[in-house]
Amino acid sequence: MRIISIETSCDETSLALLECSGGFRAPKFKILKHLVASQIKVHEPFGGVVPNLAKREHLKNLPVLYKKIFGIGPEEKRNWKKIDLIAVTVGPGLEPALWAGIEFAKKLSKTWGKPLIGSNHMEGHLWSFLISPKGKIDQKKIFPAVALLVSGGHTILLELKELTKWKRLGETRDDAVGEAFDKVARILRLPYPGGPQIEKLARVGDENSIEFPRPMIHDKNYDFSYSGLKTSVLYYLRDNPTAKPENIAASFQNSATDVLVLKTMRAAKEFSAKGGSASGGKVKSIILAGGVAANKYLRKKLGGAVKKNKLAFFVPPFEFNTDNAAMIGASAYINYLRKKKYPLRANGGLRI
Ligand code: KG4
Ligand code: ZN
């Protein structure tokens, strides 16, 4: 089936056209069109996303991206004939930004008489690894699994018995890890968004030069905390104003990711010990997703630990880590097949 999907939960306006096949057991996604309009330049002067500015930009970008995909006049009509479903992100996200996408999708649904379903942004991230260039992924090789979702708004650890059956093990108690990257970048006077900037600078720094804390690393639970680490960086720079920024970036990245890797691997071990699946099978894979999963250092560090434990590692291709509509279309396909419906309003009843 062919799905047109819309993502406007934060500062990226994105539209994707997907050909979905394979059914629930072996879903397969062919990306026919995928467009992302970034608002980085608009929010950069403010050092973070301004919700109402994001909404304004989405309203401006949506018709432009739409025309690029559908064309106008007879071409537009022809393209719509092939569409089976419209999908739009309904949350979690910035409310004014979400509404821009929801209203746009509702209008399309009404005009062209096509069904519309809401997608959960975090399910989009979770299942984004299914958009594999290698084609369909055999679910028997994936589950039971442990998933680490790391973005600008979330840091969540899940244990999954199946693709759509999971338990939340833990989450951040304050800042999300992506937020910590962005805040540390601001402390170091790097441009917004800070995550990729920190990663770049860290490449030339010494990651063992400064001993930053690894919050909650020894706690038995699976929660995280990143606000204290950010404050440690702030105090370190105040007390050592001539410290090399690349060493701060590298040491911060080292600390922040150590906690993620350790807790993820511990979760896998414990899940295996208690028999991950109904049939008692052990954990087969680790899934990493969300904007921070674009960080090559984290991919390598977690990937190394996963390999050492002889597990499979699933990470989406680079372009599908940060916010994108392709993952929204993919999650819409899964939810359409299992008849799961989210209310068509911003942040309505969503939790992963
Ligand atoms: O998933 P995403 O695009 O948006 C949210 O749902 O929040 O994630 C954005 C977050 C930002 O905090 C950004 O700084 C971070 O992901 N990020 C990175 C990298 N690329 C994006 N953090 C560290 N290293 C990166 N390469
Ligand atoms: Zn996201």
mmCIF file of N, CA and C in Angstrom, residues 10 43 49-56 58 94-97:
data_model
loop_
_atom_site.group_PDB
_atom_site.id
_atom_site.type_symbol
_atom_site.label_atom_id
_atom_site.label_comp_id
_atom_site.label_asym_id
_atom_site.label_seq_id
_atom_site.Cartn_x
_atom_site.Cartn_y
_atom_site.Cartn_z
ATOM 1 N N CYS A 10 8.538 19.026 15.634
ATOM 2 C CA CYS A 10 9.528 19.938 16.219
ATOM 3 C C CYS A 10 9.981 20.955 15.172
ATOM 4 N N HIS A 43 15.737 29.139 14.022
ATOM 5 C CA HIS A 43 15.825 28.990 15.488
ATOM 6 C C HIS A 43 17.225 29.265 16.037
ATOM 7 N N VAL A 49 14.551 25.670 19.887
ATOM 8 C CA VAL A 49 13.340 25.765 19.060
ATOM 9 C C VAL A 49 12.278 26.643 19.729
ATOM 10 N N VAL A 50 11.757 27.629 18.995
ATOM 11 C CA VAL A 50 10.670 28.478 19.491
ATOM 12 C C VAL A 50 9.366 27.938 18.890
ATOM 13 N N PRO A 51 8.461 27.361 19.736
ATOM 14 C CA PRO A 51 7.287 26.649 19.206
ATOM 15 C C PRO A 51 6.461 27.418 18.177
ATOM 16 N N ASN A 52 6.159 28.692 18.440
ATOM 17 C CA ASN A 52 5.307 29.409 17.487
ATOM 18 C C ASN A 52 6.005 29.745 16.180
ATOM 19 N N LEU A 53 7.320 29.939 16.271
ATOM 20 C CA LEU A 53 8.090 30.134 15.033
ATOM 21 C C LEU A 53 8.119 28.842 14.234
ATOM 22 N N ALA A 54 8.221 27.727 14.956
ATOM 23 C CA ALA A 54 8.223 26.408 14.294
ATOM 24 C C ALA A 54 6.913 26.227 13.540
ATOM 25 N N LYS A 55 5.810 26.586 14.192
ATOM 26 C CA LYS A 55 4.491 26.457 13.553
ATOM 27 C C LYS A 55 4.432 27.308 12.277
ATOM 28 N N ARG A 56 4.870 28.552 12.401
ATOM 29 C CA ARG A 56 4.847 29.456 11.239
ATOM 30 C C ARG A 56 5.633 28.862 10.072
ATOM 31 N N HIS A 58 6.376 25.666 9.570
ATOM 32 C CA HIS A 58 5.702 24.470 9.049
ATOM 33 C C HIS A 58 4.598 24.872 8.066
ATOM 34 N N LEU A 94 5.901 19.514 20.056
ATOM 35 C CA LEU A 94 5.469 20.871 20.399
ATOM 36 C C LEU A 94 4.059 21.077 19.851
ATOM 37 N N GLU A 95 3.151 21.473 20.731
ATOM 38 C CA GLU A 95 1.760 21.503 20.314
ATOM 39 C C GLU A 95 1.449 22.371 19.097
ATOM 40 N N PRO A 96 1.899 23.620 19.061
ATOM 41 C CA PRO A 96 1.578 24.425 17.874
ATOM 42 C C PRO A 96 2.154 23.809 16.597
ATOM 43 N N ALA A 97 3.338 23.231 16.716
ATOM 44 C CA ALA A 97 3.989 22.612 15.554
ATOM 45 C C ALA A 97 3.188 21.394 15.088
#
